[in-house]
mmCIF file of C-alpha atoms and ligand atoms in Angstrom:
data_model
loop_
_atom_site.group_PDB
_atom_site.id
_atom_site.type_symbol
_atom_site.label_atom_id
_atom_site.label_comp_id
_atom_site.label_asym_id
_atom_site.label_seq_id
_atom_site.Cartn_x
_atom_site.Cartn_y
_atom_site.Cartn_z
ATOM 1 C CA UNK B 1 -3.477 14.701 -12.258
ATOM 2 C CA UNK B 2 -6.200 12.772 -14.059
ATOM 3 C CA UNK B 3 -9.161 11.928 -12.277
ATOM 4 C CA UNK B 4 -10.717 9.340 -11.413
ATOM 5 C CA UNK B 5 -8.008 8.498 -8.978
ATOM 6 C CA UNK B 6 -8.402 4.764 -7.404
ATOM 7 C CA UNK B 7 -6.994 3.726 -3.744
ATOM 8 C CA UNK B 8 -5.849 0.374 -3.043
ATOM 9 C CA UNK B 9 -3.416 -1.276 -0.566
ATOM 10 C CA UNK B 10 -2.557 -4.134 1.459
ATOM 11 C CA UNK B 11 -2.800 -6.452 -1.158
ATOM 12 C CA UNK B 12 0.123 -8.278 -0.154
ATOM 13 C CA UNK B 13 1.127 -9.852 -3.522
ATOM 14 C CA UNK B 14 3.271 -13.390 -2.038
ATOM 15 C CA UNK B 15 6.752 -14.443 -2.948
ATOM 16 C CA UNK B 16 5.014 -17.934 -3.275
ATOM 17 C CA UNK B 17 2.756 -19.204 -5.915
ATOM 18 C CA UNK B 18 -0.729 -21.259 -5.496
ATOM 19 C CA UNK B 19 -3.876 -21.278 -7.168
ATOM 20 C CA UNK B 20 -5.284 -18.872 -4.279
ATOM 21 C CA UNK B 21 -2.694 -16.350 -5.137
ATOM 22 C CA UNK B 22 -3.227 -16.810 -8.366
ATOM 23 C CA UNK B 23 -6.848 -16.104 -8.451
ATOM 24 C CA UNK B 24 -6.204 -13.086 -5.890
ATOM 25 C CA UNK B 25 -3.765 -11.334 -8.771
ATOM 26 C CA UNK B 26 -6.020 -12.112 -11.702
ATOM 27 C CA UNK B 27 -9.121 -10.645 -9.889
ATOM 28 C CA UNK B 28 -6.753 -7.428 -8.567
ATOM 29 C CA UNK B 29 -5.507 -7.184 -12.865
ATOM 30 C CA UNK B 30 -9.377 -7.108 -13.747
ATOM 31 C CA UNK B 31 -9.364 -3.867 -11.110
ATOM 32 C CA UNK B 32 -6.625 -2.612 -12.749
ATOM 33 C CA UNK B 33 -7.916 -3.248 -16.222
ATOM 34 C CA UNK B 34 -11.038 -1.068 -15.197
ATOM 35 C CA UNK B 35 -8.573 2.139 -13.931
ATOM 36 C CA UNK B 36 -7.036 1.731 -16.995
ATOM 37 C CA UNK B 37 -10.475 2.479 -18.852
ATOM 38 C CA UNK B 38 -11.402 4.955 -17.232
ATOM 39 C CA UNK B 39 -7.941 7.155 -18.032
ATOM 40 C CA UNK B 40 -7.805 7.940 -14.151
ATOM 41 C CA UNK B 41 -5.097 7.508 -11.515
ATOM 42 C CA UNK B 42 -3.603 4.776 -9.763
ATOM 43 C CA UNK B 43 -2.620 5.100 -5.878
ATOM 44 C CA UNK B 44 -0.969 2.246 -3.958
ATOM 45 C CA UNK B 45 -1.203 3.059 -0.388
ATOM 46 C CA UNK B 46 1.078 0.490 0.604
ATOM 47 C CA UNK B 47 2.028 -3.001 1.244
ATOM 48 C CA UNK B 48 1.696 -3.801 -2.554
ATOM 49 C CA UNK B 49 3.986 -6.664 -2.498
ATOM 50 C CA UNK B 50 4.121 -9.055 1.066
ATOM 51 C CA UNK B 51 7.990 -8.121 0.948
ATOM 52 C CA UNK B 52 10.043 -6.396 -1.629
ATOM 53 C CA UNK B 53 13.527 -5.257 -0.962
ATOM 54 C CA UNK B 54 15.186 -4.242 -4.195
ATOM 55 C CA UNK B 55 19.322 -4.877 -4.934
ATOM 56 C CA UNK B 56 21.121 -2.446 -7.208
ATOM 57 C CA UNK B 57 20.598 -5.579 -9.771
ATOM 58 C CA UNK B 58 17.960 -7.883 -8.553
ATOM 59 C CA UNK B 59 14.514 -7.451 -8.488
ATOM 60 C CA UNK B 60 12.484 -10.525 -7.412
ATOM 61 C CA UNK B 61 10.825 -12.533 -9.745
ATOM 62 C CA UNK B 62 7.816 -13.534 -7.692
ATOM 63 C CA UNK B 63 5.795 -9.958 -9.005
ATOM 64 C CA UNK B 64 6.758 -10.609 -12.903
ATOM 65 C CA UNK B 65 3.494 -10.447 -13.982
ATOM 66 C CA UNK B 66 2.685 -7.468 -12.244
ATOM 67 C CA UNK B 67 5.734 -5.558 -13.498
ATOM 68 C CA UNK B 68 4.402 -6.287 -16.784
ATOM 69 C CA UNK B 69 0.662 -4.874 -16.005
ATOM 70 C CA UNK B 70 2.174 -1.962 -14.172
ATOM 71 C CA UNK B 71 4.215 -1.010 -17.425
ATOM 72 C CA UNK B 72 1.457 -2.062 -19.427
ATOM 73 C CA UNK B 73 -0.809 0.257 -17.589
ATOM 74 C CA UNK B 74 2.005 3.485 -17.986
ATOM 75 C CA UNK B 75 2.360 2.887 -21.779
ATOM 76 C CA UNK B 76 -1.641 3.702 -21.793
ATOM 77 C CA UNK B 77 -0.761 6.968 -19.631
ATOM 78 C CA UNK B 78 -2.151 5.768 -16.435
ATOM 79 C CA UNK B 79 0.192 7.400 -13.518
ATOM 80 C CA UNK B 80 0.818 4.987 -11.029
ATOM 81 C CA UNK B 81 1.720 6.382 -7.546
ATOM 82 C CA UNK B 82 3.232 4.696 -4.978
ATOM 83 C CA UNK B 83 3.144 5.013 -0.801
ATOM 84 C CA UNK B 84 5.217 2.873 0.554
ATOM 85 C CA UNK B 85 4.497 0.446 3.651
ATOM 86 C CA UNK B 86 5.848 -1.429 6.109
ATOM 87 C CA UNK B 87 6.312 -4.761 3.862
ATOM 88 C CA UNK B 88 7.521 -3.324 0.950
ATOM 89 C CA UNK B 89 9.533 0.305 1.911
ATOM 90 C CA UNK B 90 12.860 -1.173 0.118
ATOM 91 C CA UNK B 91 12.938 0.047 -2.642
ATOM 92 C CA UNK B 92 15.187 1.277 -5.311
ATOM 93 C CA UNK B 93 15.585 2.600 -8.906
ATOM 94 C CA UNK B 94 14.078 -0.141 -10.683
ATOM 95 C CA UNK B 95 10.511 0.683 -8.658
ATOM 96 C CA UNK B 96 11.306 4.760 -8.422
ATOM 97 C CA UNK B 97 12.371 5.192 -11.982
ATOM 98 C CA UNK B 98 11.151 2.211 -13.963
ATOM 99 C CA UNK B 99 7.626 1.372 -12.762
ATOM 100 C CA UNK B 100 6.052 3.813 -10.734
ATOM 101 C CA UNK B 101 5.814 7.481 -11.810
ATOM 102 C CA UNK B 102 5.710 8.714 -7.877
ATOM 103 C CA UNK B 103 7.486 6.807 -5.210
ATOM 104 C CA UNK B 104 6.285 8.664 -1.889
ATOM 105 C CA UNK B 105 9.335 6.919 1.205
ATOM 106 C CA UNK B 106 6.607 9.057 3.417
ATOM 107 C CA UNK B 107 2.844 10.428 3.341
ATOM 108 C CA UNK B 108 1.518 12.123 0.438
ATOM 109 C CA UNK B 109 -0.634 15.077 0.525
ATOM 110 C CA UNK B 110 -1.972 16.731 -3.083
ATOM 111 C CA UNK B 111 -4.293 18.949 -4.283
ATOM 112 C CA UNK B 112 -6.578 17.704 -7.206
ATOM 113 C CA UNK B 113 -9.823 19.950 -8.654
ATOM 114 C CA UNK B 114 -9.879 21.739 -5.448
ATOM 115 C CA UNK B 115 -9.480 19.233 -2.456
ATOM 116 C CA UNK B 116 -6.903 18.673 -0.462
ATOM 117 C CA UNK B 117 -6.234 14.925 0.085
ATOM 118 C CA UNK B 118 -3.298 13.465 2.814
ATOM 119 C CA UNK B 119 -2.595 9.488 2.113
ATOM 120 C CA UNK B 120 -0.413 7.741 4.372
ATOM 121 C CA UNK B 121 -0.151 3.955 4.551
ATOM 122 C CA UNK B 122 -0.580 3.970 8.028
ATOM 123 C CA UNK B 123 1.796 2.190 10.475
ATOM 124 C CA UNK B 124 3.259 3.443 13.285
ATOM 125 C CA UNK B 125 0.642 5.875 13.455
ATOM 126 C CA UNK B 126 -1.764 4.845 16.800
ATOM 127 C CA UNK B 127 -0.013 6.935 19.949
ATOM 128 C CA UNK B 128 0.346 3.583 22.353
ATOM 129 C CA UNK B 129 2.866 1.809 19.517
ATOM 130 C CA UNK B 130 5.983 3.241 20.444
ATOM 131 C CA UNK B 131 7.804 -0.203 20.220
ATOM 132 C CA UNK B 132 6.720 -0.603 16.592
ATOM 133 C CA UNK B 133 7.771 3.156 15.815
ATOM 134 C CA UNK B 134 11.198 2.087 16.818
ATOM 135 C CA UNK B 135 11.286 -0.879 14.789
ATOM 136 C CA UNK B 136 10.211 1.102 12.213
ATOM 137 C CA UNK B 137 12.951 3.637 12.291
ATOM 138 C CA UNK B 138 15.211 0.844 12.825
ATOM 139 C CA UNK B 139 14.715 -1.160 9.467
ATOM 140 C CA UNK B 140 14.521 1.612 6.931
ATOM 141 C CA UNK B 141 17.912 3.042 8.851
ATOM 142 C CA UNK B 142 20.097 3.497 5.730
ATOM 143 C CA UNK B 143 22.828 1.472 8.545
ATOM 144 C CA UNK B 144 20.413 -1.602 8.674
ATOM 145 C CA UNK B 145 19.671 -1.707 4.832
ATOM 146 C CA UNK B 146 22.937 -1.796 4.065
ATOM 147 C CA UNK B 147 23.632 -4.396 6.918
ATOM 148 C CA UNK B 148 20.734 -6.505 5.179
ATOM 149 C CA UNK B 149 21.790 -5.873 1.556
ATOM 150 C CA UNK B 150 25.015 -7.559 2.515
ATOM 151 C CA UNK B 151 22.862 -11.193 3.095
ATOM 152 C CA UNK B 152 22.703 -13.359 0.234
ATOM 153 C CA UNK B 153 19.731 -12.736 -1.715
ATOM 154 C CA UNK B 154 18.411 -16.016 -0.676
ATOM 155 C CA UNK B 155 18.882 -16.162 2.756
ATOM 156 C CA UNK B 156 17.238 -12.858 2.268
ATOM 157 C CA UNK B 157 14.220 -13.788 0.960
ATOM 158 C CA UNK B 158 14.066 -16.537 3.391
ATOM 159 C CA UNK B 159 14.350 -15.023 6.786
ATOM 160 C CA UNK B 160 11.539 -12.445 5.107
ATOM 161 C CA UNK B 161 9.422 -15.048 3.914
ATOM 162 C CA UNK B 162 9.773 -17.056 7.299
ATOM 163 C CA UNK B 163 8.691 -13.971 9.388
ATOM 164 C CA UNK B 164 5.490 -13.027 6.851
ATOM 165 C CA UNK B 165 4.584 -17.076 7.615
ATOM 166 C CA UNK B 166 4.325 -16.582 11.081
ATOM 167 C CA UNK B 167 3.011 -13.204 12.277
ATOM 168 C CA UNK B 168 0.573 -12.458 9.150
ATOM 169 C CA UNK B 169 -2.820 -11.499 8.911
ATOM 170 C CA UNK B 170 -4.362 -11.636 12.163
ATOM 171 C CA UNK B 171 -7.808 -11.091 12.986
ATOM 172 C CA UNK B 172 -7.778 -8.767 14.957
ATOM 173 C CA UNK B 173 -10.503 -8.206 17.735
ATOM 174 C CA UNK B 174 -13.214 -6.241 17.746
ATOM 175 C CA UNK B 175 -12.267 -4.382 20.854
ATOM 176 C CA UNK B 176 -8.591 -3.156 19.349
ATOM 177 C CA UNK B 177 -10.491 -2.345 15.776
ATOM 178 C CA UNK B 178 -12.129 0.366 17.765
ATOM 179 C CA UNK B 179 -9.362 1.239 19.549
ATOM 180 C CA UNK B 180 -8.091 1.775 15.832
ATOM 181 C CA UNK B 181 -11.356 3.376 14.278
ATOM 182 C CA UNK B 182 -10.715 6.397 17.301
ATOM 183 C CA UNK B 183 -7.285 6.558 17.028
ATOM 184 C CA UNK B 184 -7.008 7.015 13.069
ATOM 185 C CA UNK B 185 -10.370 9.482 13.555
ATOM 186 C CA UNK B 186 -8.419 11.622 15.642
ATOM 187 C CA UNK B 187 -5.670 11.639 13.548
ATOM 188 C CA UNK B 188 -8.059 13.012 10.315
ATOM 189 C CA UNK B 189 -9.717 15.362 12.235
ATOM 190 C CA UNK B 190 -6.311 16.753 13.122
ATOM 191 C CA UNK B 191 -5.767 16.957 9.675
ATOM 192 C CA UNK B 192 -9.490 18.165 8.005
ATOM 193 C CA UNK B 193 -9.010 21.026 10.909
ATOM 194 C CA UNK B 194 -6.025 21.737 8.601
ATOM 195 C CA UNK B 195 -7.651 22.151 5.690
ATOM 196 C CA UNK B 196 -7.787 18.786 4.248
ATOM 197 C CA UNK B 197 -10.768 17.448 2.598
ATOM 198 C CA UNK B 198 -9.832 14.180 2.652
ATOM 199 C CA UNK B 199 -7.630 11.088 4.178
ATOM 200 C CA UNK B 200 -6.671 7.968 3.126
ATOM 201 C CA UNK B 201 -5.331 5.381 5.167
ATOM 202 C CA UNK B 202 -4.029 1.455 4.639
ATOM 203 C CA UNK B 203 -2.352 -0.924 7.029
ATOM 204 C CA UNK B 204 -5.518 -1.666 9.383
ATOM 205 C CA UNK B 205 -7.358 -3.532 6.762
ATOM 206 C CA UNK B 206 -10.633 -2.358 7.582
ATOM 207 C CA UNK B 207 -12.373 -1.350 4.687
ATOM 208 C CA UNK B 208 -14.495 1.421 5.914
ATOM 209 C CA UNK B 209 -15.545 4.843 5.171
ATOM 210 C CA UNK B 210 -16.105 8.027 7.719
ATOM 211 C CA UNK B 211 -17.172 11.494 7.771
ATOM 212 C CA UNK B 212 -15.972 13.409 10.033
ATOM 213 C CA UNK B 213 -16.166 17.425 10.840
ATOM 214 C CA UNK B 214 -16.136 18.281 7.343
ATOM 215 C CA UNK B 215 -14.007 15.998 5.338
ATOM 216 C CA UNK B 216 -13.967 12.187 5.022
ATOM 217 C CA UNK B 217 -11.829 9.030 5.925
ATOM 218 C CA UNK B 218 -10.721 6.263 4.232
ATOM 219 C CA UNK B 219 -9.083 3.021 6.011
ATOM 220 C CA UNK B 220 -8.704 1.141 3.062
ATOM 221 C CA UNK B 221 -9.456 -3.129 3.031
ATOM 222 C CA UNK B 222 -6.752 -5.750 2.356
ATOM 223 C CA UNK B 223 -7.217 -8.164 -1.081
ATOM 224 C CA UNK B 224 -7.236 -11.358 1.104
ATOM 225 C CA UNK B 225 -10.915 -11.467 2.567
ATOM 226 C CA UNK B 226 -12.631 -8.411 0.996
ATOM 227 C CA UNK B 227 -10.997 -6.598 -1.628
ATOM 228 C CA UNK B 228 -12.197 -3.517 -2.353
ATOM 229 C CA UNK B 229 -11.195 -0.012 -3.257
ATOM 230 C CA UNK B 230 -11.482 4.188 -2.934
ATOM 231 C CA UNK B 231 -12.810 6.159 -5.705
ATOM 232 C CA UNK B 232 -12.208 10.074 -6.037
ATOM 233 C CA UNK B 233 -14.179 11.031 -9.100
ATOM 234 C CA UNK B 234 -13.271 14.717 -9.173
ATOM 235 C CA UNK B 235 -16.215 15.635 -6.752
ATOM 236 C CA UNK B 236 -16.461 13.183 -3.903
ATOM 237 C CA UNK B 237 -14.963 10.338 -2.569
ATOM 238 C CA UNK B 238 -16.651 6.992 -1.625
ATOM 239 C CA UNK B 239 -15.657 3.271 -1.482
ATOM 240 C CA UNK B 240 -16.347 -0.299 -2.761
ATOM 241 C CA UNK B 241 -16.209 -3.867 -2.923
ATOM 242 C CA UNK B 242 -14.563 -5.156 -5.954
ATOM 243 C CA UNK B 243 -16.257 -8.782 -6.200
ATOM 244 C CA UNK B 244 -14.674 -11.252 -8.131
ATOM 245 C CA UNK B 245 -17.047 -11.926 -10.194
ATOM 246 C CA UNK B 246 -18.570 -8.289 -10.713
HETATM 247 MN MN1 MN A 301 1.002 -2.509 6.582
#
């Protein structure tokens, strides 16, 4: 795998358009226009698109212009990997085969120059959430996507787009972003004490960086109030704003 390899996620592309979103997908393509300088890697680590469910047919037409970057991006040789996440898991052949060269339906663990990295997009993962792990098991049943594949497209779209209105983005508060920061440490140490060197981990949008025992931890940001992104440049890995006018 060719290094550098870059870690994003959450960016949440929308089903809607406005000149926010707009401005939010050219800054991410100017990101993307760097990886694709540099020859490296590209690593979503989830929740790419603010809901994606794929028909044997359809694809939706809100992420056109990113389609086109991704394939622009492959036709230079720049591997795109995929983790899924909780907005985006439905996927078929049109994202496994067509646009992405990896589609990972769980958590990824490789080996690059030496180090041993384990990438997971994140949900379900803090011990007290055993109501969301349900739900979770529940909607990416092969029964329930089925069930849900049988809705008309548009009705489908709109019952998705009506529940990413209402419960999205939250701030969360400081005390339960701690609660997170020990939980996900825990987790990492689990795995450095198994060897890994490094892990990298979306969903909480936090956007911060931890060494732990002897490997390091990434909880990645989300592209609404600070994107930024992971770097592993064959050595070491570290993270960064991406400004929008940098
Ligand atoms: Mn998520």
């Amino acid at each position: 795998m060719k290094t550098p390899l870059y870690f994003i996620s959450d960016i949440h592309l929308k089903l809607q358009t406005s000149p926010e979103e707009k401005s939010r997908r050219e800054n991410l393509y100017r990101l993307l226009d760097h990886v694709r300088g540099t020859g490296g890697t590209c690593f979503f680590v989830g929740d790419l698109f603010d809901f994606y469910f794929e028909y044997p047919h359809l694809i939706p037409k809100a992420y056109t212009d990113f389609y086109q970057k991704a394939l622009d991006m492959k036709k230079d040789g720049i591997e795109l990997h995929y983790i899924l996440g909780n907005h985006d898991y439905w996927v078929q052949d049109f994202m496994t085969e067509e646009l992405m060269d990896k589609v990972y339906f769980d958590d990824a663990t490789l080996e690059v120059d030496g180090k041993k990295f384990y990438i997971t997009h994140g949900d379900g993962l803090l011990s007290w959430d055993h109501g969301y792990r349900m739900l979770q098991k529940t909607i990416r049943s092969p029964f329930f996507i089925w069930l849900f594949r049988w809705l008309h497209p548009t009705i489908a779209y709109k019952i998705a787009n009506s529940i990413s209105k209402s419960g999205r983005h939250p701030t969360h508060s400081e005390g339960f972003n701690e609660d997170v920061r020990i939980e996900i440490q825990n987790v990492a140490k689990n795995h450095f004490d198994k060897g890994f060197d490094f892990m990298i981990c979306g969903h909480y949008h936090l956007g911060e960086m931890f060494s732990l025992n002897e490997g390091k931890l990434a909880i990645l940001g989300d592209w609404f109030h600070r994107p930024s992104y992971a770097v592993f440049d064959g050595n070491d890995l570290t993270l960064h704003p991406w400004e929008h006018d940098a």
